[in-house]
PDB file of C-alpha atoms in Angstrom:
ATOM      1  CA  MET A  26      23.460   3.328 -11.755  1.00 45.00           C
ATOM      2  CA  ALA A  27      21.512   5.018 -13.204  1.00 49.00           C
ATOM      3  CA  THR A  28      19.316   3.049 -15.652  1.00 57.00           C
ATOM      4  CA  ASP A  29      16.856   5.150 -18.478  1.00 70.00           C
ATOM      5  CA  PRO A  30      13.891   5.699 -17.647  1.00 73.00           C
ATOM      6  CA  LEU A  31      10.756   3.662 -18.277  1.00 88.00           C
ATOM      7  CA  SER A  32       8.335   5.174 -20.748  1.00 93.00           C
ATOM      8  CA  ALA A  33       5.470   4.272 -18.373  1.00 95.00           C
ATOM      9  CA  PRO A  34       5.262   3.395 -14.728  1.00 94.00           C
ATOM     10  CA  VAL A  35       4.180  -0.258 -14.686  1.00 93.00           C
ATOM     11  CA  THR A  36       1.991   0.304 -11.819  1.00 93.00           C
ATOM     12  CA  ILE A  37       0.344   3.200  -9.905  1.00 95.00           C
ATOM     13  CA  THR A  38      -0.243   3.387  -6.141  1.00 94.00           C
ATOM     14  CA  TRP A  39      -3.765   6.177  -6.814  1.00 98.00           C
ATOM     15  CA  GLU A  40      -4.838   7.240  -3.768  1.00 97.00           C
ATOM     16  CA  VAL A  41      -8.937   8.595  -4.741  1.00 98.00           C
ATOM     17  CA  THR A  42      -9.755  10.500  -1.780  1.00 97.00           C
ATOM     18  CA  LEU A  43      -9.051  11.797   1.987  1.00 96.00           C
ATOM     19  CA  GLY A  44     -12.390  10.209   3.389  1.00 97.00           C
ATOM     20  CA  CYS A  45     -12.432   7.190   5.036  1.00 97.00           C
ATOM     21  CA  ASN A  46     -14.549   6.370   7.761  1.00 97.00           C
ATOM     22  CA  LEU A  47     -12.181   5.263  10.619  1.00 96.00           C
ATOM     23  CA  HIS A  48      -9.370   7.535  11.892  1.00 94.00           C
ATOM     24  CA  CYS A  49      -6.274   4.728  12.305  1.00 93.00           C
ATOM     25  CA  ASP A  50      -3.297   6.165  13.934  1.00 89.00           C
ATOM     26  CA  HIS A  51      -1.027   4.846  12.198  1.00 87.00           C
ATOM     27  CA  CYS A  52      -2.579   5.961   8.884  1.00 89.00           C
ATOM     28  CA  LEU A  53      -0.216   6.421   6.302  1.00 79.00           C
ATOM     29  CA  SER A  54      -2.065   9.718   4.266  1.00 87.00           C
ATOM     30  CA  GLY A  55      -4.122  10.850   7.571  1.00 88.00           C
ATOM     31  CA  SER A  56      -7.440  10.230   5.954  1.00 93.00           C
ATOM     32  CA  GLY A  57     -10.602  10.721   8.238  1.00 94.00           C
ATOM     33  CA  PRO A  58     -14.324  11.805   8.347  1.00 94.00           C
ATOM     34  CA  GLY A  59     -14.151  14.486   6.587  1.00 93.00           C
ATOM     35  CA  HIS A  60     -10.811  14.814   5.501  1.00 92.00           C
ATOM     36  CA  GLU A  61     -10.987  14.848   1.555  1.00 95.00           C
ATOM     37  CA  MET A  62      -8.595  17.429  -0.213  1.00 93.00           C
ATOM     38  CA  PRO A  63      -9.534  20.564  -1.354  1.00 96.00           C
ATOM     39  CA  GLY A  64     -10.329  20.270  -5.281  1.00 97.00           C
ATOM     40  CA  GLU A  65     -10.760  15.947  -5.457  1.00 98.00           C
ATOM     41  CA  LEU A  66     -10.439  15.747  -8.976  1.00 98.00           C
ATOM     42  CA  THR A  67     -14.247  15.226 -10.411  1.00 98.00           C
ATOM     43  CA  THR A  68     -15.525  12.075 -12.414  1.00 98.00           C
ATOM     44  CA  GLU A  69     -14.642  13.633 -15.526  1.00 98.00           C
ATOM     45  CA  GLU A  70     -10.922  14.382 -14.617  1.00 98.00           C
ATOM     46  CA  ALA A  71     -10.528  11.168 -13.269  1.00 98.00           C
ATOM     47  CA  LYS A  72     -11.867   9.234 -16.288  1.00 98.00           C
ATOM     48  CA  SER A  73      -9.471  10.885 -18.328  1.00 98.00           C
ATOM     49  CA  PHE A  74      -6.492   9.821 -16.396  1.00 98.00           C
ATOM     50  CA  ILE A  75      -8.055   6.674 -16.912  1.00 98.00           C
ATOM     51  CA  ALA A  76      -7.369   6.766 -20.147  1.00 98.00           C
ATOM     52  CA  GLU A  77      -4.128   8.100 -20.228  1.00 98.00           C
ATOM     53  CA  CYS A  78      -2.991   5.030 -18.809  1.00 98.00           C
ATOM     54  CA  ASP A  79      -4.322   3.235 -20.569  1.00 98.00           C
ATOM     55  CA  GLU A  80      -2.878   5.022 -24.092  1.00 98.00           C
ATOM     56  CA  MET A  81       0.910   5.040 -21.882  1.00 97.00           C
ATOM     57  CA  ASP A  82       0.031   0.528 -21.506  1.00 97.00           C
ATOM     58  CA  VAL A  83       0.417   0.575 -18.089  1.00 97.00           C
ATOM     59  CA  PHE A  84      -0.196  -2.957 -16.027  1.00 96.00           C
ATOM     60  CA  GLN A  85      -1.917  -2.501 -13.075  1.00 96.00           C
ATOM     61  CA  VAL A  86      -3.453   0.576 -10.389  1.00 97.00           C
ATOM     62  CA  ASN A  87      -3.194   0.218  -6.584  1.00 95.00           C
ATOM     63  CA  ILE A  88      -6.417   2.454  -5.570  1.00 98.00           C
ATOM     64  CA  GLY A  89      -6.399   3.760  -2.375  1.00 95.00           C
ATOM     65  CA  GLY A  90      -7.119   6.413   0.220  1.00 92.00           C
ATOM     66  CA  GLY A  91      -8.767   7.333   2.734  1.00 95.00           C
ATOM     67  CA  GLU A  92     -10.958   4.336   1.836  1.00 98.00           C
ATOM     68  CA  PRO A  93     -12.225   4.130  -1.653  1.00 98.00           C
ATOM     69  CA  PHE A  94     -16.000   3.137  -1.231  1.00 98.00           C
ATOM     70  CA  VAL A  95     -16.926   6.042   0.666  1.00 97.00           C
ATOM     71  CA  ARG A  96     -15.945   7.946  -3.270  1.00 97.00           C
ATOM     72  CA  SER A  97     -19.451   8.137  -4.568  1.00 97.00           C
ATOM     73  CA  ASP A  98     -18.289   8.044  -7.912  1.00 98.00           C
ATOM     74  CA  PHE A  99     -16.050   4.699  -6.349  1.00 98.00           C
ATOM     75  CA  LEU A 100     -17.451   1.769  -8.536  1.00 98.00           C
ATOM     76  CA  GLU A 101     -18.026   3.748 -12.395  1.00 98.00           C
ATOM     77  CA  LEU A 102     -14.265   4.535 -11.844  1.00 98.00           C
ATOM     78  CA  LEU A 103     -13.930   1.276 -11.553  1.00 98.00           C
ATOM     79  CA  GLU A 104     -16.311   0.091 -14.144  1.00 98.00           C
ATOM     80  CA  GLU A 105     -13.838   2.530 -16.508  1.00 98.00           C
ATOM     81  CA  LEU A 106     -10.314   1.033 -15.891  1.00 98.00           C
ATOM     82  CA  THR A 107     -11.530  -3.422 -15.707  1.00 98.00           C
ATOM     83  CA  GLY A 108     -14.087  -2.117 -18.614  1.00 98.00           C
ATOM     84  CA  ARG A 109      -9.918  -0.848 -20.692  1.00 98.00           C
ATOM     85  CA  GLY A 110      -7.948  -4.396 -18.882  1.00 97.00           C
ATOM     86  CA  ILE A 111      -6.478  -2.518 -16.767  1.00 97.00           C
ATOM     87  CA  SER A 112      -5.299  -4.455 -13.739  1.00 97.00           C
ATOM     88  CA  THR A 113      -6.988  -2.897 -10.448  1.00 97.00           C
ATOM     89  CA  CYS A 114      -6.392  -3.741  -6.869  1.00 96.00           C
ATOM     90  CA  VAL A 115      -8.295  -1.745  -4.405  1.00 98.00           C
ATOM     91  CA  SER A 116      -6.942  -1.574  -1.279  1.00 97.00           C
ATOM     92  CA  THR A 117     -10.684  -1.062   1.459  1.00 98.00           C
ATOM     93  CA  ASN A 118     -10.569  -0.936   5.802  1.00 97.00           C
ATOM     94  CA  GLY A 119     -13.693  -3.892   4.009  1.00 97.00           C
ATOM     95  CA  THR A 120     -16.401  -2.473   6.165  1.00 97.00           C
ATOM     96  CA  GLN A 121     -18.065  -0.460   3.306  1.00 97.00           C
ATOM     97  CA  LEU A 122     -18.283  -3.409   1.601  1.00 97.00           C
ATOM     98  CA  ASP A 123     -22.035  -4.800   1.501  1.00 96.00           C
ATOM     99  CA  GLU A 124     -23.880  -7.188  -0.542  1.00 96.00           C
ATOM    100  CA  ALA A 125     -24.864  -4.612  -3.566  1.00 97.00           C
ATOM    101  CA  THR A 126     -21.612  -3.340  -3.733  1.00 97.00           C
ATOM    102  CA  LEU A 127     -19.395  -6.997  -4.237  1.00 98.00           C
ATOM    103  CA  ASP A 128     -21.923  -7.646  -6.836  1.00 97.00           C
ATOM    104  CA  ARG A 129     -20.556  -4.698  -9.058  1.00 97.00           C
ATOM    105  CA  VAL A 130     -17.468  -5.534  -7.827  1.00 98.00           C
ATOM    106  CA  GLU A 131     -17.563  -9.169  -8.592  1.00 98.00           C
ATOM    107  CA  SER A 132     -18.758  -8.560 -12.014  1.00 97.00           C
ATOM    108  CA  MET A 133     -15.505  -6.363 -13.259  1.00 98.00           C
ATOM    109  CA  ASP A 134     -11.933  -8.245 -14.351  1.00 95.00           C
ATOM    110  CA  PRO A 135      -9.279  -8.007 -13.650  1.00 96.00           C
ATOM    111  CA  LEU A 136     -10.180  -6.957 -10.032  1.00 97.00           C
ATOM    112  CA  TYR A 137      -8.377  -7.225  -6.740  1.00 97.00           C
ATOM    113  CA  LEU A 138      -9.223  -6.237  -2.620  1.00 98.00           C
ATOM    114  CA  GLN A 139      -7.150  -6.241   0.000  1.00 97.00           C
ATOM    115  CA  VAL A 140      -9.024  -6.191   2.901  1.00 98.00           C
ATOM    116  CA  SER A 141      -7.177  -4.693   6.199  1.00 97.00           C
ATOM    117  CA  LEU A 142      -6.677  -6.056   9.284  1.00 96.00           C
ATOM    118  CA  ASP A 143      -3.968  -4.884  11.690  1.00 94.00           C
ATOM    119  CA  GLY A 144      -4.477  -7.303  14.641  1.00 94.00           C
ATOM    120  CA  LEU A 145      -6.866  -9.931  16.123  1.00 94.00           C
ATOM    121  CA  GLN A 146      -8.944  -8.010  17.963  1.00 95.00           C
ATOM    122  CA  ALA A 147      -7.891  -6.339  20.822  1.00 93.00           C
ATOM    123  CA  GLU A 148      -4.780  -5.056  18.612  1.00 93.00           C
ATOM    124  CA  ASN A 149      -6.814  -4.414  15.984  1.00 94.00           C
ATOM    125  CA  ASP A 150      -9.726  -2.203  17.202  1.00 95.00           C
ATOM    126  CA  ALA A 151      -6.476   0.400  19.349  1.00 94.00           C
ATOM    127  CA  ILE A 152      -5.341   1.186  16.061  1.00 93.00           C
ATOM    128  CA  ARG A 153      -8.702   1.081  13.658  1.00 95.00           C
ATOM    129  CA  GLY A 154     -11.823   1.708  16.146  1.00 95.00           C
ATOM    130  CA  GLU A 155     -14.022  -0.287  18.047  1.00 96.00           C
ATOM    131  CA  GLY A 156     -16.030  -3.069  15.816  1.00 97.00           C
ATOM    132  CA  VAL A 157     -13.954  -2.704  13.055  1.00 97.00           C
ATOM    133  CA  TYR A 158     -12.003  -6.510  13.668  1.00 97.00           C
ATOM    134  CA  ASP A 159     -15.912  -7.956  13.954  1.00 97.00           C
ATOM    135  CA  ALA A 160     -16.542  -6.632  10.670  1.00 97.00           C
ATOM    136  CA  VAL A 161     -13.841  -7.401   8.687  1.00 97.00           C
ATOM    137  CA  VAL A 162     -14.396 -11.502   9.078  1.00 97.00           C
ATOM    138  CA  ASP A 163     -17.879 -10.068   8.544  1.00 97.00           C
ATOM    139  CA  SER A 164     -17.176  -9.209   5.341  1.00 97.00           C
ATOM    140  CA  LEU A 165     -13.773 -11.985   4.844  1.00 97.00           C
ATOM    141  CA  GLU A 166     -17.213 -14.324   5.131  1.00 97.00           C
ATOM    142  CA  ARG A 167     -19.219 -12.691   3.016  1.00 96.00           C
ATOM    143  CA  LEU A 168     -15.760 -12.681   0.465  1.00 97.00           C
ATOM    144  CA  GLU A 169     -15.529 -16.502   1.088  1.00 96.00           C
ATOM    145  CA  ASP A 170     -18.555 -16.874  -2.071  1.00 92.00           C
ATOM    146  CA  ARG A 171     -17.378 -15.030  -4.642  1.00 96.00           C
ATOM    147  CA  ASP A 172     -15.362 -14.888  -7.259  1.00 96.00           C
ATOM    148  CA  ILE A 173     -12.926 -11.907  -6.613  1.00 97.00           C
ATOM    149  CA  GLY A 174      -9.515 -12.462  -5.833  1.00 97.00           C
ATOM    150  CA  THR A 175      -8.886 -11.067  -1.909  1.00 97.00           C
ATOM    151  CA  THR A 176      -5.721 -10.455   0.415  1.00 97.00           C
ATOM    152  CA  LEU A 177      -6.166 -10.240   3.958  1.00 97.00           C
ATOM    153  CA  ASN A 178      -3.336  -6.855   3.911  1.00 95.00           C
ATOM    154  CA  THR A 179      -1.148  -6.572   7.736  1.00 95.00           C
ATOM    155  CA  VAL A 180       0.777  -3.455   8.585  1.00 93.00           C
ATOM    156  CA  VAL A 181       3.181  -5.429  10.634  1.00 93.00           C
ATOM    157  CA  THR A 182       3.934  -3.097  13.809  1.00 94.00           C
ATOM    158  CA  ARG A 183       6.130  -3.547  17.271  1.00 95.00           C
ATOM    159  CA  GLN A 184       1.902  -4.386  18.740  1.00 94.00           C
ATOM    160  CA  ASN A 185       1.072  -7.344  15.891  1.00 95.00           C
ATOM    161  CA  VAL A 186       3.967  -8.464  14.918  1.00 96.00           C
ATOM    162  CA  ASP A 187       3.495 -12.148  17.151  1.00 95.00           C
ATOM    163  CA  ASP A 188      -0.899 -11.823  16.306  1.00 95.00           C
ATOM    164  CA  LEU A 189       1.442 -12.821  12.611  1.00 97.00           C
ATOM    165  CA  PRO A 190       1.043 -16.562  12.430  1.00 97.00           C
ATOM    166  CA  GLU A 191      -2.958 -16.156  13.868  1.00 97.00           C
ATOM    167  CA  ILE A 192      -3.824 -13.591  11.307  1.00 97.00           C
ATOM    168  CA  TYR A 193      -1.845 -16.662   8.088  1.00 97.00           C
ATOM    169  CA  ASP A 194      -4.301 -19.030   9.492  1.00 97.00           C
ATOM    170  CA  LEU A 195      -7.502 -16.417  10.011  1.00 97.00           C
ATOM    171  CA  ALA A 196      -6.456 -15.416   5.725  1.00 97.00           C
ATOM    172  CA  ARG A 197      -6.364 -19.230   4.724  1.00 97.00           C
ATOM    173  CA  GLU A 198      -9.731 -19.682   6.924  1.00 97.00           C
ATOM    174  CA  HIS A 199     -11.666 -18.032   4.283  1.00 97.00           C
ATOM    175  CA  GLY A 200      -9.603 -18.882   1.520  1.00 97.00           C
ATOM    176  CA  ALA A 201      -7.807 -15.226   1.071  1.00 97.00           C
ATOM    177  CA  GLY A 202      -3.641 -14.629   1.129  1.00 96.00           C
ATOM    178  CA  LEU A 203      -1.793 -12.774   3.166  1.00 96.00           C
ATOM    179  CA  ARG A 204       0.040  -9.465   2.153  1.00 94.00           C
ATOM    180  CA  LEU A 205       2.492  -7.932   4.531  1.00 93.00           C
ATOM    181  CA  ASN A 206       3.037  -4.395   4.443  1.00 89.00           C
ATOM    182  CA  ARG A 207       5.950  -1.912   6.812  1.00 86.00           C
ATOM    183  CA  PHE A 208       4.664   0.005   8.958  1.00 88.00           C
ATOM    184  CA  ARG A 209       6.209   4.231   8.369  1.00 81.00           C
ATOM    185  CA  PRO A 210       6.387   7.819   9.074  1.00 81.00           C
ATOM    186  CA  SER A 211       4.256   8.553   6.796  1.00 78.00           C
ATOM    187  CA  GLY A 212       1.294  10.523   7.653  1.00 83.00           C
ATOM    188  CA  ARG A 213      -0.219   9.666  11.784  1.00 89.00           C
ATOM    189  CA  GLY A 214       2.617   7.408  11.318  1.00 84.00           C
ATOM    190  CA  GLU A 215       4.627  10.110  11.155  1.00 84.00           C
ATOM    191  CA  ASP A 216       4.051  11.322  14.890  1.00 88.00           C
ATOM    192  CA  ASN A 217       3.806   6.976  16.184  1.00 88.00           C
ATOM    193  CA  TRP A 218       7.185   6.154  14.672  1.00 87.00           C
ATOM    194  CA  ASP A 219       8.433   5.137  17.631  1.00 90.00           C
ATOM    195  CA  HIS A 220       4.999   3.730  18.969  1.00 91.00           C
ATOM    196  CA  PHE A 221       4.794   0.744  16.653  1.00 93.00           C
ATOM    197  CA  ARG A 222       8.290   0.782  14.691  1.00 91.00           C
ATOM    198  CA  LEU A 223       9.993  -2.540  14.739  1.00 91.00           C
ATOM    199  CA  THR A 224      12.765  -3.587  17.074  1.00 92.00           C
ATOM    200  CA  THR A 225      15.702  -5.424  15.818  1.00 88.00           C
ATOM    201  CA  ASP A 226      14.744  -8.714  17.471  1.00 92.00           C
ATOM    202  CA  GLN A 227      11.079  -8.094  16.048  1.00 93.00           C
ATOM    203  CA  ILE A 228      12.047  -7.633  12.195  1.00 87.00           C
ATOM    204  CA  LYS A 229      15.083 -10.617  12.244  1.00 86.00           C
ATOM    205  CA  TRP A 230      11.695 -12.628  13.594  1.00 92.00           C
ATOM    206  CA  LEU A 231       9.543 -11.530  11.571  1.00 91.00           C
ATOM    207  CA  HIS A 232      12.139 -12.310   8.202  1.00 85.00           C
ATOM    208  CA  GLU A 233      12.646 -15.927   9.854  1.00 89.00           C
ATOM    209  CA  TRP A 234       8.742 -16.299   9.878  1.00 93.00           C
ATOM    210  CA  LEU A 235       8.463 -15.096   6.222  1.00 90.00           C
ATOM    211  CA  SER A 236      11.336 -17.800   4.966  1.00 87.00           C
ATOM    212  CA  ASP A 237       9.134 -20.293   6.041  1.00 90.00           C
ATOM    213  CA  ARG A 238       6.362 -18.818   4.720  1.00 91.00           C
ATOM    214  CA  PRO A 239       6.937 -18.013   0.422  1.00 86.00           C
ATOM    215  CA  LYS A 240       3.230 -17.520  -0.140  1.00 90.00           C
ATOM    216  CA  VAL A 241       3.193 -14.685   1.864  1.00 92.00           C
ATOM    217  CA  ARG A 242       2.970 -11.019  -0.422  1.00 90.00           C
ATOM    218  CA  THR A 243       5.629  -8.230   0.139  1.00 83.00           C
ATOM    219  CA  GLY A 244       6.116  -5.305  -1.802  1.00 64.00           C
ATOM    220  CA  ASP A 245       9.208  -3.553   0.165  1.00 61.00           C
ATOM    221  CA  SER A 246      11.984  -4.499   0.718  1.00 51.00           C
ATOM    222  CA  PHE A 247      12.548  -4.691   3.811  1.00 54.00           C
ATOM    223  CA  PHE A 248      11.509  -8.001   3.752  1.00 54.00           C
ATOM    224  CA  TYR A 249      13.753  -9.276   1.558  1.00 46.00           C
ATOM    225  CA  LEU A 250      15.862 -10.315   3.907  1.00 40.00           C
ATOM    226  CA  ASN A 251      16.937 -13.766   5.494  1.00 37.00           C
ATOM    227  CA  ALA A 252      17.044 -14.626   9.351  1.00 34.00           C
ATOM    228  CA  MET A 253      20.905 -13.573   8.652  1.00 35.00           C
ATOM    229  CA  GLY A 254      20.190  -9.598   7.100  1.00 38.00           C
ATOM    230  CA  GLU A 255      21.395 -11.221   3.778  1.00 43.00           C
ATOM    231  CA  VAL A 256      19.280 -10.498   0.706  1.00 43.00           C
ATOM    232  CA  ARG A 257      17.091 -13.223  -0.444  1.00 46.00           C
ATOM    233  CA  ASN A 258      16.248 -11.739  -3.963  1.00 45.00           C
ATOM    234  CA  GLU A 259      18.805  -9.427  -5.394  1.00 44.00           C
ATOM    235  CA  THR A 260      15.920  -8.171  -7.644  1.00 40.00           C
ATOM    236  CA  LEU A 261      13.321  -6.599  -5.697  1.00 40.00           C
ATOM    237  CA  LYS A 262      15.762  -5.709  -2.363  1.00 47.00           C
ATOM    238  CA  GLU A 263      16.148  -1.483  -4.954  1.00 60.00           C
ATOM    239  CA  CYS A 264      12.890   0.857  -4.320  1.00 70.00           C
ATOM    240  CA  GLY A 265      10.816   1.514  -6.944  1.00 74.00           C
ATOM    241  CA  ALA A 266       9.437   4.805  -6.755  1.00 79.00           C
ATOM    242  CA  GLY A 267      10.383   6.994  -9.264  1.00 80.00           C
ATOM    243  CA  SER A 268      11.242   4.138 -11.709  1.00 83.00           C
ATOM    244  CA  MET A 269       8.959   1.321 -11.931  1.00 88.00           C
ATOM    245  CA  THR A 270       5.681   3.094  -9.943  1.00 90.00           C
ATOM    246  CA  CYS A 271       4.592   6.636  -8.469  1.00 93.00           C
ATOM    247  CA  LEU A 272       1.468   7.560  -6.352  1.00 93.00           C
ATOM    248  CA  VAL A 273      -0.615  10.302  -7.475  1.00 97.00           C
ATOM    249  CA  ASP A 274      -2.815  11.707  -4.983  1.00 97.00           C
ATOM    250  CA  PRO A 275      -6.849  12.986  -5.003  1.00 97.00           C
ATOM    251  CA  VAL A 276      -5.993  15.953  -6.441  1.00 98.00           C
ATOM    252  CA  GLY A 277      -3.789  13.993  -9.267  1.00 98.00           C
ATOM    253  CA  ASP A 278      -0.318  15.682  -7.896  1.00 97.00           C
ATOM    254  CA  VAL A 279       1.697  13.215  -8.832  1.00 97.00           C
ATOM    255  CA  TYR A 280       4.355  11.593  -6.865  1.00 93.00           C
ATOM    256  CA  PRO A 281       7.782   9.336  -6.538  1.00 89.00           C
ATOM    257  CA  CYS A 282       5.781   7.312  -4.151  1.00 85.00           C
ATOM    258  CA  ALA A 283       2.626   6.920  -0.951  1.00 77.00           C
ATOM    259  CA  PHE A 284       5.320   8.015   1.911  1.00 74.00           C
ATOM    260  CA  THR A 285       7.142  11.297   0.113  1.00 77.00           C
ATOM    261  CA  GLN A 286       4.377  13.053  -0.204  1.00 81.00           C
ATOM    262  CA  TRP A 287       6.403  16.457   0.858  1.00 79.00           C
ATOM    263  CA  ASP A 288       6.051  19.950  -0.198  1.00 84.00           C
ATOM    264  CA  GLY A 289       7.806  20.320  -3.080  1.00 86.00           C
ATOM    265  CA  LEU A 290       7.810  17.292  -4.464  1.00 85.00           C
ATOM    266  CA  ALA A 291       5.537  16.896  -6.206  1.00 93.00           C
ATOM    267  CA  SER A 292       6.172  16.556 -10.599  1.00 95.00           C
ATOM    268  CA  GLY A 293       3.382  17.804 -11.447  1.00 97.00           C
ATOM    269  CA  ASN A 294      -0.593  17.162 -11.978  1.00 98.00           C
ATOM    270  CA  VAL A 295      -2.902  14.511 -13.959  1.00 98.00           C
ATOM    271  CA  VAL A 296      -5.284  17.438 -15.074  1.00 98.00           C
ATOM    272  CA  GLU A 297      -2.772  20.430 -15.419  1.00 98.00           C
ATOM    273  CA  ASP A 298       0.107  19.235 -16.759  1.00 98.00           C
ATOM    274  CA  GLY A 299      -0.834  15.542 -18.724  1.00 98.00           C
ATOM    275  CA  PHE A 300       0.478  12.162 -16.284  1.00 98.00           C
ATOM    276  CA  GLN A 301       2.378  12.063 -19.455  1.00 97.00           C
ATOM    277  CA  SER A 302       4.531  14.588 -18.687  1.00 97.00           C
ATOM    278  CA  ALA A 303       4.750  14.133 -15.200  1.00 96.00           C
ATOM    279  CA  TRP A 304       5.749  10.707 -15.273  1.00 96.00           C
ATOM    280  CA  ASP A 305       8.838  11.713 -17.619  1.00 94.00           C
ATOM    281  CA  GLU A 306       9.539  14.264 -15.079  1.00 93.00           C
ATOM    282  CA  ILE A 307      10.099  12.264 -11.719  1.00 87.00           C
ATOM    283  CA  ALA A 308      11.689   9.095 -13.979  1.00 79.00           C
ATOM    284  CA  SER A 309      14.192  11.769 -15.096  1.00 75.00           C
ATOM    285  CA  LEU A 310      15.285  13.361 -11.548  1.00 69.00           C
ATOM    286  CA  ARG A 311      15.051   9.400 -10.471  1.00 64.00           C
ATOM    287  CA  THR A 312      17.924   7.940 -12.427  1.00 57.00           C
ATOM    288  CA  GLU A 313      20.310  10.982 -11.640  1.00 51.00           C
ATOM    289  CA  VAL A 314      19.742  10.037  -8.352  1.00 50.00           C
ATOM    290  CA  ASP A 315      22.283   6.775  -6.793  1.00 49.00           C
ATOM    291  CA  ASP A 316      20.358   3.452  -6.268  1.00 51.00           C
ATOM    292  CA  HIS A 317      19.471   2.400  -1.863  1.00 52.00           C
ATOM    293  CA  GLU A 318      19.565  -0.359  -0.204  1.00 55.00           C
ATOM    294  CA  GLY A 319      15.740   0.081   1.854  1.00 58.00           C
ATOM    295  CA  CYS A 320      13.512   2.723   1.877  1.00 66.00           C
ATOM    296  CA  PRO A 321      14.060   6.821   1.608  1.00 61.00           C
ATOM    297  CA  ALA A 322      11.407   7.603   2.759  1.00 59.00           C
ATOM    298  CA  VAL A 323      12.717   5.765   5.648  1.00 60.00           C
ATOM    299  CA  ALA A 324      15.285   8.118   5.998  1.00 58.00           C
ATOM    300  CA  ILE A 325      13.762  10.875   5.017  1.00 59.00           C
ATOM    301  CA  GLY A 326      11.228  10.812   7.827  1.00 56.00           C
ATOM    302  CA  SER A 327      13.286   9.150  10.649  1.00 55.00           C
ATOM    303  CA  ASP A 328      15.890  11.886  10.704  1.00 58.00           C
ATOM    304  CA  ASP A 329      18.914   9.665   9.903  1.00 56.00           C
ATOM    305  CA  PRO A 330      21.399  11.467   9.846  1.00 47.00           C
ATOM    306  CA  SER A 331      23.807   9.538   7.632  1.00 53.00           C
ATOM    307  CA  GLY A 332      20.365   9.707   4.763  1.00 54.00           C
ATOM    308  CA  GLU A 333      19.781   5.359   5.020  1.00 58.00           C
ATOM    309  CA  ASP A 334      16.704   3.267   5.977  1.00 57.00           C
ATOM    310  CA  PRO A 335      17.778   2.817   9.912  1.00 54.00           C
ATOM    311  CA  GLN A 336      16.263  -0.441  10.282  1.00 55.00           C
ATOM    312  CA  LEU A 337      17.664  -2.083   6.831  1.00 55.00           C
ATOM    313  CA  ARG A 338      21.037  -0.694   8.378  1.00 53.00           C
ATOM    314  CA  ALA A 339      21.036  -1.928  11.107  1.00 53.00           C
ATOM    315  CA  ILE A 340      19.866  -5.619  10.295  1.00 50.00           C
ATOM    316  CA  LEU A 341      23.017  -5.857   8.208  1.00 51.00           C
ATOM    317  CA  ASP A 342      25.277  -4.102  10.037  1.00 56.00           C
ATOM    318  CA  ASP A 343      24.359  -6.526  13.240  1.00 55.00           C
TER     319      ASP A 343
END
């Protein structure tokens, strides 16, 4: 059902760079060493975008990449965001959090960290690189003594779903929360979709496991089913891309979400058009599209002939 678009998104995902010190097999943005996009926003352009977010009363900016902390001016941009009172959450691979960086991060409020870990040591390092698991656990230990809200962030795959109970315990041992993300056919994930996507039995087990752990955070309609395929939360089952949230890429192009960065889908650019104009365009287009359960990006990326989210449909039809 079409509804009037919001005057501004509630949250924004902002990929500040596609540069990264790692080269993960399932990376949604295809980032890695030397993968910075030509024309990534300058410091001043980024600060102007932040100012417009403030003027539009955007509640939260979720920052990702790439690895945000490899950007040389990143701490300066964080200070600009938090100094304006914008709730800021940074997704990081956890390998760049030295004491000097944590000193500055701890002085900022409101700011939260999501540290990525995609399995126990063997499973994580097979995806992210040798030694990354130890580096992440090292960072979690240092964060224990810091006044920084921290969540362990796991992309659930066929290889690590059985590790979730131990990952959950690891997060709790270090005073962190646990957040689960869905693996999608985006970036390098498109090439590895069949390798990493969950089986139907694994999806059912996951929903049952989540039903007993309400404190585990999720942000996707895929997780709002119980083990029998019944929707557990009616208000969260529909995709919010283009209606409540959007994605801003490293050069300032605006897309419905992080998983729909396809040619021709950008609604505008925060430098050339202004963020308000780009948001108005993408929000008006969203009101013309019928709402579907599940993730449109998975439906498109997996070439589902019905145009629906095939994993969600498999559960509902089971």
